[in-house]
PDB file of N, CA and C and ligand atoms in Angstrom:
ATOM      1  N   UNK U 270     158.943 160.659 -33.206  1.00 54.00           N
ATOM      2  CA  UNK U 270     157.958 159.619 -32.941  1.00 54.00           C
ATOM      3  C   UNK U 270     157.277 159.894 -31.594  1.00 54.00           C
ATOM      4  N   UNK U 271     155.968 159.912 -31.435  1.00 61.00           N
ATOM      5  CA  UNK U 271     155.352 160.011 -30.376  1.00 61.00           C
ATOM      6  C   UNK U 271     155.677 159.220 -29.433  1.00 61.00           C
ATOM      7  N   UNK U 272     155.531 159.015 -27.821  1.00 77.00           N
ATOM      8  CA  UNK U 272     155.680 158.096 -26.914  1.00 77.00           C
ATOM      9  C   UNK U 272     154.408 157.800 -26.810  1.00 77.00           C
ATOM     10  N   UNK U 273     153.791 156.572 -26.794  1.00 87.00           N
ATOM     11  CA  UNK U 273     152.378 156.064 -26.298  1.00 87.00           C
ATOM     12  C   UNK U 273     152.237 156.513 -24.565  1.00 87.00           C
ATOM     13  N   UNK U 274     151.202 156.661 -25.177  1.00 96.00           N
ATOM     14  CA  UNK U 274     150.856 157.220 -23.120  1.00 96.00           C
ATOM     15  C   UNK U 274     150.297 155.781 -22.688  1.00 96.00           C
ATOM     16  N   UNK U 275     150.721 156.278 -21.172  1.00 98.00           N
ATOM     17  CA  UNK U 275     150.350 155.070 -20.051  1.00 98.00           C
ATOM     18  C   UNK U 275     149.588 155.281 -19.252  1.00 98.00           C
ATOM     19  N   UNK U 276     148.411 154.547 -19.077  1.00 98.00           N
ATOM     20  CA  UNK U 276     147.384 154.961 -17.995  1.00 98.00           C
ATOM     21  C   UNK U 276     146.889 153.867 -17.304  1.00 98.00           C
ATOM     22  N   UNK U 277     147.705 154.153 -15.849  1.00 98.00           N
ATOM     23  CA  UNK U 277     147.117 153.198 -14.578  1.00 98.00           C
ATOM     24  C   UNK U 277     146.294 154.045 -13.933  1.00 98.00           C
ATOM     25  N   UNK U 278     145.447 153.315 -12.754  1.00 98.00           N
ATOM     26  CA  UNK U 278     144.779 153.866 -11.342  1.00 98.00           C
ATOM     27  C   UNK U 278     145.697 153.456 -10.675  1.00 98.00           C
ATOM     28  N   UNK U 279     145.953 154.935  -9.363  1.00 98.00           N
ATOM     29  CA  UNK U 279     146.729 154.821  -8.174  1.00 98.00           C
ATOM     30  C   UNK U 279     145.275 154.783  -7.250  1.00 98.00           C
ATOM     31  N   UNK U 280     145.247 154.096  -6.464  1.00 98.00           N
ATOM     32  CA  UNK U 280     144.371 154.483  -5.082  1.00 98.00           C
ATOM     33  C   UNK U 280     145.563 154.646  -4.006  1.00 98.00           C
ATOM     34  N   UNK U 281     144.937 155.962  -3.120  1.00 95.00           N
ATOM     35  CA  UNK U 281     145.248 155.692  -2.150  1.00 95.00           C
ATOM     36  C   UNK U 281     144.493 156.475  -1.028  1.00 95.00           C
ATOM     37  N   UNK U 282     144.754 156.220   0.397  1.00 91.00           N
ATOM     38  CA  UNK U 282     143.653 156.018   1.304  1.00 91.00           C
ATOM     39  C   UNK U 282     142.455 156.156   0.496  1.00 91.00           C
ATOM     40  N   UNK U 283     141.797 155.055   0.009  1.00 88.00           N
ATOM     41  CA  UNK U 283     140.553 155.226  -0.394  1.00 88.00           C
ATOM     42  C   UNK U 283     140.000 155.481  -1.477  1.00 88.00           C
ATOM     43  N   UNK U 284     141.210 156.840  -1.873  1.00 94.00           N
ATOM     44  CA  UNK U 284     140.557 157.942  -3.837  1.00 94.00           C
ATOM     45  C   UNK U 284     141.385 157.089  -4.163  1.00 94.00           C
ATOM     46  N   UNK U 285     140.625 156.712  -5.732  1.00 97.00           N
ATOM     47  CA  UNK U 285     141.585 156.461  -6.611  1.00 97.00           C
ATOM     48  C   UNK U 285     141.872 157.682  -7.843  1.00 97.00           C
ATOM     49  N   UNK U 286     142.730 157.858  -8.615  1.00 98.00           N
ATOM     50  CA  UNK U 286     143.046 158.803  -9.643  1.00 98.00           C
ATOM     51  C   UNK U 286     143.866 158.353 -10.809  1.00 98.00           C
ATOM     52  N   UNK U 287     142.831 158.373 -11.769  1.00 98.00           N
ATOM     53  CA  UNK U 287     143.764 157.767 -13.210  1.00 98.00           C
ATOM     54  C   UNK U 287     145.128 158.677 -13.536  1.00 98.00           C
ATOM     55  N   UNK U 288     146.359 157.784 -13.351  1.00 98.00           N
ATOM     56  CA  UNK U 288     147.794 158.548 -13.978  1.00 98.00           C
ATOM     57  C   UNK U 288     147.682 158.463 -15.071  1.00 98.00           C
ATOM     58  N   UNK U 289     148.250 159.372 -15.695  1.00 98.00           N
ATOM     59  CA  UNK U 289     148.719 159.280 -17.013  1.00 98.00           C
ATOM     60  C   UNK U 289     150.117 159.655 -17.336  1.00 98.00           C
ATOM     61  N   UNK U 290     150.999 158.950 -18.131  1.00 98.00           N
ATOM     62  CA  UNK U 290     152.514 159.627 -18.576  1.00 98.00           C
ATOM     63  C   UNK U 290     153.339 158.672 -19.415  1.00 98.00           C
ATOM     64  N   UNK U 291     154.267 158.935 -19.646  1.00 97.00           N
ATOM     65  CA  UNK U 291     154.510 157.894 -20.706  1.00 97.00           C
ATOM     66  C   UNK U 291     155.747 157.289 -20.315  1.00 97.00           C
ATOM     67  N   UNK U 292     156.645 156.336 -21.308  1.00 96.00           N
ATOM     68  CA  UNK U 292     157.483 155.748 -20.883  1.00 96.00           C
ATOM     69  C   UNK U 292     158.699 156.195 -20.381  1.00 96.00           C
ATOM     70  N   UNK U 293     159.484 155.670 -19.245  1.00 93.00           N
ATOM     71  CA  UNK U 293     161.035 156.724 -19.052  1.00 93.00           C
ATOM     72  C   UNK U 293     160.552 157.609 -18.240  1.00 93.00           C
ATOM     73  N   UNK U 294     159.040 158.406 -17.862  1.00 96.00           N
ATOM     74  CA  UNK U 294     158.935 159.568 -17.438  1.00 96.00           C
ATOM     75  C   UNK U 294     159.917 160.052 -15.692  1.00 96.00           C
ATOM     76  N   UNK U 295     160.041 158.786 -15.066  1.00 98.00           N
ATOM     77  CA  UNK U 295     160.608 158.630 -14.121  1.00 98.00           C
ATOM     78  C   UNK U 295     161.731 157.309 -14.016  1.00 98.00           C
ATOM     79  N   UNK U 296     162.532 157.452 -13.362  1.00 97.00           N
ATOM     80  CA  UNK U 296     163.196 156.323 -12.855  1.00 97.00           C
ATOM     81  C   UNK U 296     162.744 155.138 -12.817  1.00 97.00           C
ATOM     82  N   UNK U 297     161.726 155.323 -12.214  1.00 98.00           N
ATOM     83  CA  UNK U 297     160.931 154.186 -11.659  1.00 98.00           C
ATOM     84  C   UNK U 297     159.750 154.111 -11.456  1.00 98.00           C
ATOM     85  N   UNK U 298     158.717 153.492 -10.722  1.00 98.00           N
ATOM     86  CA  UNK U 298     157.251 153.904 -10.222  1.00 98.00           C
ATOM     87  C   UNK U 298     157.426 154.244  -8.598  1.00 98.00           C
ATOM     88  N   UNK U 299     158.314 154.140  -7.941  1.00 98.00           N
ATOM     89  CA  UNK U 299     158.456 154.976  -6.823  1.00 98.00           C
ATOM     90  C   UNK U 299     158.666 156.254  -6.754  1.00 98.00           C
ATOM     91  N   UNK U 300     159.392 156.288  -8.102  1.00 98.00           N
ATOM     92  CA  UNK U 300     159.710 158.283  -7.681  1.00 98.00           C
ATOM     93  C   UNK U 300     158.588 158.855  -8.298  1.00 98.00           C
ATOM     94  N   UNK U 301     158.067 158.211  -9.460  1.00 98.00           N
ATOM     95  CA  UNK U 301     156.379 158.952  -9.924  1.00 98.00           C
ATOM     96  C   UNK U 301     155.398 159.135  -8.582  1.00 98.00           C
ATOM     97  N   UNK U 302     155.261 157.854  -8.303  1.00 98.00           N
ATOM     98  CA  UNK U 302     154.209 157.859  -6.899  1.00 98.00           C
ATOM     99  C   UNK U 302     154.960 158.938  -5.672  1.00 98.00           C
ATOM    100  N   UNK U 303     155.741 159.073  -5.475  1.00 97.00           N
ATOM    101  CA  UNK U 303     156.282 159.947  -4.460  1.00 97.00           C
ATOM    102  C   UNK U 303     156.279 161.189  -4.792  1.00 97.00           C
ATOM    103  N   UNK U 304     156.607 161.829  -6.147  1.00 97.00           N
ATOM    104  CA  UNK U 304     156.767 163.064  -6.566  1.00 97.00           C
ATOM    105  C   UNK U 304     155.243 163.481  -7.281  1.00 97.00           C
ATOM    106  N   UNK U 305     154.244 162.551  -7.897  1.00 97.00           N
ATOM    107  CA  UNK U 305     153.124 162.965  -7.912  1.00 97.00           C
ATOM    108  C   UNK U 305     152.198 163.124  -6.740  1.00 97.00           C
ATOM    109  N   UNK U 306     152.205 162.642  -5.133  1.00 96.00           N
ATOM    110  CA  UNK U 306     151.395 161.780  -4.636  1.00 96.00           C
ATOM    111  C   UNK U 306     151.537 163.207  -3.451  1.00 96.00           C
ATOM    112  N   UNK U 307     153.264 163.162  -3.239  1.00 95.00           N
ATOM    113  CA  UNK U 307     153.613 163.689  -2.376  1.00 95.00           C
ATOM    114  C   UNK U 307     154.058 163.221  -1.119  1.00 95.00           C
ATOM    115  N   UNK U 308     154.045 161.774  -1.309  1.00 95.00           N
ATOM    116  CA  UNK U 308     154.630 160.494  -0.208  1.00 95.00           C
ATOM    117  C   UNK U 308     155.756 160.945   0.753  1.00 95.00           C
ATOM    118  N   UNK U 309     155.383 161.329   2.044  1.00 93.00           N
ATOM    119  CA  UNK U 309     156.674 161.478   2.850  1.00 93.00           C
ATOM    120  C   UNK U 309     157.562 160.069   3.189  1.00 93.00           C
ATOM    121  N   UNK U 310     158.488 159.846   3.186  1.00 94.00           N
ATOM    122  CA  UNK U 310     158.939 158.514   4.059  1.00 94.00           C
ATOM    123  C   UNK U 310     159.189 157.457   2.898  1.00 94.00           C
ATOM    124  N   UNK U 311     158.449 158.077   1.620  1.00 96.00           N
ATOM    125  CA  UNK U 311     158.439 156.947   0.569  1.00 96.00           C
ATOM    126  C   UNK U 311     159.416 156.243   0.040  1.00 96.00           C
ATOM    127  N   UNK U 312     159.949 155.592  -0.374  1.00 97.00           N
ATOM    128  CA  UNK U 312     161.287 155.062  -0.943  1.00 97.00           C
ATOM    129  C   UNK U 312     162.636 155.598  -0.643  1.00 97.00           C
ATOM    130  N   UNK U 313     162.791 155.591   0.975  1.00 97.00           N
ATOM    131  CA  UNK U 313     164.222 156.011   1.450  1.00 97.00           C
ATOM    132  C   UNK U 313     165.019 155.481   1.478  1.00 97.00           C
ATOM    133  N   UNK U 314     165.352 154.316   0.678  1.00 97.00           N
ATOM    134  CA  UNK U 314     166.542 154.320  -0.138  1.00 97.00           C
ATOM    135  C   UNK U 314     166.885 154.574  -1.236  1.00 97.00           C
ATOM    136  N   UNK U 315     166.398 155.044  -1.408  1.00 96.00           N
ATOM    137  CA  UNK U 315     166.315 155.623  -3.339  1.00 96.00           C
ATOM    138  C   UNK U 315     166.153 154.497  -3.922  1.00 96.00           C
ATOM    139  N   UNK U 316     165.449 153.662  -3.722  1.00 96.00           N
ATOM    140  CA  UNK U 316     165.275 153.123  -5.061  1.00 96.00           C
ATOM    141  C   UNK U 316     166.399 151.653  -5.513  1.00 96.00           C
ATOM    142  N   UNK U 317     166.897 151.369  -4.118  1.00 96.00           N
ATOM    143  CA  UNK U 317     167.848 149.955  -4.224  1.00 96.00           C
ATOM    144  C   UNK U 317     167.184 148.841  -4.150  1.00 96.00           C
ATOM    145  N   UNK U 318     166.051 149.040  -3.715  1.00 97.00           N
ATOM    146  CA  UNK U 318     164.881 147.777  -3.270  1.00 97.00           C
ATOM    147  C   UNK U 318     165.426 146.903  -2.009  1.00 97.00           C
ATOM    148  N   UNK U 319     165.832 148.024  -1.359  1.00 96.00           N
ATOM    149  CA  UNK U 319     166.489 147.164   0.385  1.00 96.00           C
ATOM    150  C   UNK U 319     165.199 147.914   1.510  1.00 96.00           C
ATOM    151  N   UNK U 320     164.601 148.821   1.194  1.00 96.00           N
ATOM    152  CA  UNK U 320     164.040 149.616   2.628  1.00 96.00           C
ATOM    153  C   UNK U 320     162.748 149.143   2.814  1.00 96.00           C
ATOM    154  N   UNK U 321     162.100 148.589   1.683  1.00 96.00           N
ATOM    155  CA  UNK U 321     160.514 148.049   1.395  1.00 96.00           C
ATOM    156  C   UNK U 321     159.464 149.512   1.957  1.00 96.00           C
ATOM    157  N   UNK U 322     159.927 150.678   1.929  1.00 97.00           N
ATOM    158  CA  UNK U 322     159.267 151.913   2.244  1.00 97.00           C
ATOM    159  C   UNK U 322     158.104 152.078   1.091  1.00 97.00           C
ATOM    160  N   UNK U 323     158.252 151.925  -0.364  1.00 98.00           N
ATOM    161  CA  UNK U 323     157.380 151.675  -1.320  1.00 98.00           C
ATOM    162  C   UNK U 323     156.582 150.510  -1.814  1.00 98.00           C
ATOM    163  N   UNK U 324     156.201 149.952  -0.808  1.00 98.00           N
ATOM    164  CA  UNK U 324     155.412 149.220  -1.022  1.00 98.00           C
ATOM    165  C   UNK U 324     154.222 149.614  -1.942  1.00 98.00           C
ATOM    166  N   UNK U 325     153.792 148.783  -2.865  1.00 98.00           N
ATOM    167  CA  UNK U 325     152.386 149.149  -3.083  1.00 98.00           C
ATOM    168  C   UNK U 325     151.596 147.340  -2.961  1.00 98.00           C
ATOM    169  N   UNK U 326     150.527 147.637  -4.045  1.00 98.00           N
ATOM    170  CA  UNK U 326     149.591 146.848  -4.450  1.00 98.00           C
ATOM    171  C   UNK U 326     149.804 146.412  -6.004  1.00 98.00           C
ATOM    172  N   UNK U 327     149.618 145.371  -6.447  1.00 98.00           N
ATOM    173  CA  UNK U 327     149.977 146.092  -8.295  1.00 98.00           C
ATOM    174  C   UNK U 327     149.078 145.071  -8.773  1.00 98.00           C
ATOM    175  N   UNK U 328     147.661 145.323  -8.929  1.00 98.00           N
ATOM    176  CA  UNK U 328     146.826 144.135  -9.891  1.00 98.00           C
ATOM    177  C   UNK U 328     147.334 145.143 -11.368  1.00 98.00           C
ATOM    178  N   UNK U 329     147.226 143.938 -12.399  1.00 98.00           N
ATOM    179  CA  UNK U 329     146.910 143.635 -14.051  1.00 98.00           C
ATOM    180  C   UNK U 329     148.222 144.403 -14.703  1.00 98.00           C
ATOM    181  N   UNK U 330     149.243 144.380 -14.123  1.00 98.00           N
ATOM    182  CA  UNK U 330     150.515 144.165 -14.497  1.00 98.00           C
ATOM    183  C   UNK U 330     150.649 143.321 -15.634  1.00 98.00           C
ATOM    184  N   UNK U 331     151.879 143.466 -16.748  1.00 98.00           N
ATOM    185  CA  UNK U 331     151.890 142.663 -17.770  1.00 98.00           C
ATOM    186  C   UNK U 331     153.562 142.753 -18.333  1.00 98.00           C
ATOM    187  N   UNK U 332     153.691 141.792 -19.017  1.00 98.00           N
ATOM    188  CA  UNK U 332     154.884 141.505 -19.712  1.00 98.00           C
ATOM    189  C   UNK U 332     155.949 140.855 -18.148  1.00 98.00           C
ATOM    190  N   UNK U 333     157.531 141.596 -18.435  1.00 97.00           N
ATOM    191  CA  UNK U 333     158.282 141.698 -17.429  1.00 97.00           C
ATOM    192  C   UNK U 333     157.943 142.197 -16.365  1.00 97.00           C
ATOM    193  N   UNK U 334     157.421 142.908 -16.243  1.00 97.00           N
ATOM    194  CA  UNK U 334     156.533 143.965 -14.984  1.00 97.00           C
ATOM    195  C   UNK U 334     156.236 142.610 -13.594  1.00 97.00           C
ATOM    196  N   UNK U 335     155.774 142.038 -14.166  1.00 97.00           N
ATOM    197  CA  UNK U 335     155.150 140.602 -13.193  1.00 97.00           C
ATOM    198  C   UNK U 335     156.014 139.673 -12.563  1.00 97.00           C
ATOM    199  N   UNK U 336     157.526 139.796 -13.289  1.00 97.00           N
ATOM    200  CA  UNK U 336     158.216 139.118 -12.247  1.00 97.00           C
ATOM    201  C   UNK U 336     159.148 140.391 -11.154  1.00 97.00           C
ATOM    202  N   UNK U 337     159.648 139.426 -10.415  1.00 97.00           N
ATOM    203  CA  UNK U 337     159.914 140.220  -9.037  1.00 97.00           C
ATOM    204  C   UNK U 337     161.928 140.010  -9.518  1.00 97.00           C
ATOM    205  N   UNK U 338     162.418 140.339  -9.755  1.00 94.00           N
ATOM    206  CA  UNK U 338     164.022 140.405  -9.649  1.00 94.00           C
ATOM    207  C   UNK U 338     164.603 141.388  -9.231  1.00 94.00           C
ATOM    208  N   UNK U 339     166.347 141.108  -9.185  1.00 94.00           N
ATOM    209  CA  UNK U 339     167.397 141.710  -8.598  1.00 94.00           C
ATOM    210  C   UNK U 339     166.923 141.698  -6.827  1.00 94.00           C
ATOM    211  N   UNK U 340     166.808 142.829  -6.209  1.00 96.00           N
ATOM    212  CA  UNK U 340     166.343 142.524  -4.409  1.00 96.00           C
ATOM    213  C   UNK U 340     165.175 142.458  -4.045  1.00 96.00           C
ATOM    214  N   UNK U 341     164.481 142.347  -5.062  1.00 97.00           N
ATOM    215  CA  UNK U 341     163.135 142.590  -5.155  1.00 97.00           C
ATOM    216  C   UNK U 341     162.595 141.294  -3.905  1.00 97.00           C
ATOM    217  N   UNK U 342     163.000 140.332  -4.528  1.00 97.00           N
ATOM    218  CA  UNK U 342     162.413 139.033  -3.673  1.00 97.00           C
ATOM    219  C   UNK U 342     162.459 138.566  -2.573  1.00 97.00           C
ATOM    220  N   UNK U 343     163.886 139.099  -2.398  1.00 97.00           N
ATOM    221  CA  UNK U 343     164.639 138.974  -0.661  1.00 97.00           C
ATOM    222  C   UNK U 343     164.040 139.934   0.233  1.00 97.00           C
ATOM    223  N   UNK U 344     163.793 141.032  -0.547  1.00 97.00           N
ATOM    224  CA  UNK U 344     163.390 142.242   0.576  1.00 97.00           C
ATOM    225  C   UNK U 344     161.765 141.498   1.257  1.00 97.00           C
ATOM    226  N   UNK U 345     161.443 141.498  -0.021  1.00 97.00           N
ATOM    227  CA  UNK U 345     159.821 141.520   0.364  1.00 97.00           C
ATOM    228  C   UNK U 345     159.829 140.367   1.025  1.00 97.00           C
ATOM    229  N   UNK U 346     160.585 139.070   1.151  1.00 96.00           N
ATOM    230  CA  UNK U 346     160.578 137.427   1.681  1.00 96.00           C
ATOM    231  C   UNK U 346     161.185 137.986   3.401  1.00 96.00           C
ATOM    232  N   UNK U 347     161.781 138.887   3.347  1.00 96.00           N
ATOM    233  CA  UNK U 347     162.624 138.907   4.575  1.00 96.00           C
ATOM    234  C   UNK U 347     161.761 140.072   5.642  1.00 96.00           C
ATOM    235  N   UNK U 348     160.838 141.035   4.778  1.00 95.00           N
ATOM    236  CA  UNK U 348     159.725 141.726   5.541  1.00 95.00           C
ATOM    237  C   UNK U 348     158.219 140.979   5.802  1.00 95.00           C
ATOM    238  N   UNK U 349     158.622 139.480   5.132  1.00 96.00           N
ATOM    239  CA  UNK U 349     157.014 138.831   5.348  1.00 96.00           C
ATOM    240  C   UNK U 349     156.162 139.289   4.509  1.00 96.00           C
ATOM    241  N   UNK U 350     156.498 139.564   3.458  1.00 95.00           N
ATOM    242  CA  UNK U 350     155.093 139.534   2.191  1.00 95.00           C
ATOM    243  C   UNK U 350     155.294 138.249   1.181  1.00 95.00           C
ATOM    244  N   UNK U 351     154.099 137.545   1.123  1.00 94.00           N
ATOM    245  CA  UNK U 351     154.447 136.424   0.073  1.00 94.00           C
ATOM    246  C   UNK U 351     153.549 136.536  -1.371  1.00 94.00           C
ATOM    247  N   UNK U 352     152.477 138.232  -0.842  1.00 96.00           N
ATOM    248  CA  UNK U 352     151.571 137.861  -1.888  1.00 96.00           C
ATOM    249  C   UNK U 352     151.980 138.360  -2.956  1.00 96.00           C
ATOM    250  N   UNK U 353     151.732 137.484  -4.208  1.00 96.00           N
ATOM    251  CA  UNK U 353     152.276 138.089  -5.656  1.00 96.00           C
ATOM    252  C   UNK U 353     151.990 139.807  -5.843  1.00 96.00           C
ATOM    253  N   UNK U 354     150.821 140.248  -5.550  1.00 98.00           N
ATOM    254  CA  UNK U 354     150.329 141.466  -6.040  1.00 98.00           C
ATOM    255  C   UNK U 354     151.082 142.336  -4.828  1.00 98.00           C
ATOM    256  N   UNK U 355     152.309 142.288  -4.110  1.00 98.00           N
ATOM    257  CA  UNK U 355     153.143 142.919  -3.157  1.00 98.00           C
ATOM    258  C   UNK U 355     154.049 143.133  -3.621  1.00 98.00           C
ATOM    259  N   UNK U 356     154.148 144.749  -3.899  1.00 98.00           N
ATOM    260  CA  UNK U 356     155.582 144.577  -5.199  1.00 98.00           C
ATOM    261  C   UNK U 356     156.147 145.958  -4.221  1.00 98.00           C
ATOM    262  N   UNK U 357     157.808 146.325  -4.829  1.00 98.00           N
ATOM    263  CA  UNK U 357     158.095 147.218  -4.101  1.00 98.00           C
ATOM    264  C   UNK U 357     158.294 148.254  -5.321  1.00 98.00           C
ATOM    265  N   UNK U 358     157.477 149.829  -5.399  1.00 98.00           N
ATOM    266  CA  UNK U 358     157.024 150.302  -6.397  1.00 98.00           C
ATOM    267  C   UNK U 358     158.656 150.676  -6.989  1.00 98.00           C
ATOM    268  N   UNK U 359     159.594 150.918  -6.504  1.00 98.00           N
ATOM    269  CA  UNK U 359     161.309 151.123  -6.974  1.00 98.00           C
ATOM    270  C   UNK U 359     161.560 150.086  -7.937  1.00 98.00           C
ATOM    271  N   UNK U 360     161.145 148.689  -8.100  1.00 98.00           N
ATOM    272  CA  UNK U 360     161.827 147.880  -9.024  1.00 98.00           C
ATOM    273  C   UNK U 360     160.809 147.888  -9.838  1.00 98.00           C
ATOM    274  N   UNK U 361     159.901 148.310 -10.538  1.00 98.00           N
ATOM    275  CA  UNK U 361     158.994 148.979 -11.535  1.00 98.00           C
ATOM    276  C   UNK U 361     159.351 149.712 -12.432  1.00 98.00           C
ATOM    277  N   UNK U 362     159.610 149.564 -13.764  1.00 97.00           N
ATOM    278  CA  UNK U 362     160.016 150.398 -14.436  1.00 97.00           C
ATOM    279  C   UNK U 362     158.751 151.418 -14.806  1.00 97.00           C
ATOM    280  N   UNK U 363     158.703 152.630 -15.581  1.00 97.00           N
ATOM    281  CA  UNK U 363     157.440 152.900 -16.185  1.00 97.00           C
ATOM    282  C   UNK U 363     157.751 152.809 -17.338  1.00 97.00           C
ATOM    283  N   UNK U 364     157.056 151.868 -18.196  1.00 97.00           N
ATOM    284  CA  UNK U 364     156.675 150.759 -19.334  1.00 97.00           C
ATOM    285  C   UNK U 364     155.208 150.657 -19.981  1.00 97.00           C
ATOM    286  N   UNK U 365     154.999 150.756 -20.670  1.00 97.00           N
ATOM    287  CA  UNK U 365     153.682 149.776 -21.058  1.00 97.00           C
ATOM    288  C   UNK U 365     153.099 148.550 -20.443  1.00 97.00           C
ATOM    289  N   UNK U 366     154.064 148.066 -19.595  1.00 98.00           N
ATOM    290  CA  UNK U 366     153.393 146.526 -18.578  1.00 98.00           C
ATOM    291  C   UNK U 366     152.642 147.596 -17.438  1.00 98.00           C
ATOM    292  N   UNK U 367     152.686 148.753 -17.586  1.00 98.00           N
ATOM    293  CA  UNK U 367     151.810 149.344 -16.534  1.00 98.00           C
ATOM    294  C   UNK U 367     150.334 149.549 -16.384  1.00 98.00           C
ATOM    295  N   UNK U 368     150.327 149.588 -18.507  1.00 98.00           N
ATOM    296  CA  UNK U 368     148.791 150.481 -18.610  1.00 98.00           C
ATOM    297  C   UNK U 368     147.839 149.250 -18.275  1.00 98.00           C
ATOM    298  N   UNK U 369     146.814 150.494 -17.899  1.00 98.00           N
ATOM    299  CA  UNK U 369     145.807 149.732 -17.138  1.00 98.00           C
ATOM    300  C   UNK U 369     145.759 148.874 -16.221  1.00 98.00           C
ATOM    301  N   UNK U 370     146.937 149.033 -15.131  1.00 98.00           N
ATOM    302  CA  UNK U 370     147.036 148.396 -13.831  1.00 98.00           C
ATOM    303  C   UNK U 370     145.957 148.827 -12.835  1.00 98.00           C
ATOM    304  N   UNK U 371     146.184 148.864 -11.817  1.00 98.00           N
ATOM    305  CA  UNK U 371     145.763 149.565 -10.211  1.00 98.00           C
ATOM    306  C   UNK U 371     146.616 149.253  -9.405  1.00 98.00           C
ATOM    307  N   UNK U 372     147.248 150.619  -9.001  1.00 98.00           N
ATOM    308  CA  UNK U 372     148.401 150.139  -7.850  1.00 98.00           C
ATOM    309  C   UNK U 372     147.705 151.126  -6.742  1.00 98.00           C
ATOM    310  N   UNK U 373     147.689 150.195  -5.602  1.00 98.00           N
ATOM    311  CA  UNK U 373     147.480 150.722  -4.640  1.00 98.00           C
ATOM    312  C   UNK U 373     148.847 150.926  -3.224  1.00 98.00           C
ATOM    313  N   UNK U 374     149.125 151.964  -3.155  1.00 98.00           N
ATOM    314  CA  UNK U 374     149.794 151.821  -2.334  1.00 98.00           C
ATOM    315  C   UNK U 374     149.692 152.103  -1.124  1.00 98.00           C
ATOM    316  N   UNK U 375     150.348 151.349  -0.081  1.00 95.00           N
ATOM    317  CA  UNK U 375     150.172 150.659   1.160  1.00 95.00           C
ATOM    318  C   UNK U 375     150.801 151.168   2.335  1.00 95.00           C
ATOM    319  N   UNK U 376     149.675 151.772   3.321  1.00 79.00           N
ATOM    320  CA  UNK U 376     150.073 152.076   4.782  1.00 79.00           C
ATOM    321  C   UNK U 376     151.412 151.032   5.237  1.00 79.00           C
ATOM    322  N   UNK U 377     152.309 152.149   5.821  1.00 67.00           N
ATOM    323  CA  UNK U 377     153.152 150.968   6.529  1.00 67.00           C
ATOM    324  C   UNK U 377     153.295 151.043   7.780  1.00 67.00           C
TER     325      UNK U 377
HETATM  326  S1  FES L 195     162.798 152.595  -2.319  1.00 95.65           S
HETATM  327 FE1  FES L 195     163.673 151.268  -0.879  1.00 95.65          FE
HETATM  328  S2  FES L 195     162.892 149.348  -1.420  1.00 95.65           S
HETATM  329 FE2  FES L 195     161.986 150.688  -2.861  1.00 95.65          FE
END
């Protein structure tokens, strides 16, 4: 059975570039964005959702994708982000709640 492909826009400083890949392809959307992007510094904790190093942006998210769980909420409440579209790209699965997002991810 085929995997449906997934296609968000990443911007960052400025370019944006349509991803494409499909479900499972990574862990997460931190290690895609880091290992496609080339992100130094990016998600140094691997991926526990304690370091808030992956920050992004995440408009037009869908399904589960949109809520924030497990450390997701504490991290980002305890670094001072309250805005919904402030997600930390590690607790992201890559899913179908992705296609056709825009994640921008964020100077820290
Ligand atoms: S990699 Fe540390 S919070 Fe996401």
């Amino acid at each position: 059975m085929a995997t449906k492909k997934i296609q968000f826009t990443v911007v960052e400083n400025d370019s944006s570039e349509l991803v494409e890949t499909h479900q499972g392809s990574f862990p997460n959307l931190m290690y895609l964005l880091r290992d496609t992007f080339g992100l130094d510094g990016f998600g140094e904790c691997g991926g526990v959702g304690r370091c808030a190093t992956c920050l992004i942006n995440a408009e037009g998210l869908t399904g589960n994708s949109t809520l924030k769980e497990r450390n997701e909420p504490a991290t980002l409440l305890k670094m001072g982000y309250q805005e919904q579209s402030t997600r930390l790209s590690c607790q992201l699965y890559i899913t179908p709640d992705l296609d056709g997002a825009t994640i921008t991810i964020l100077d820290l």
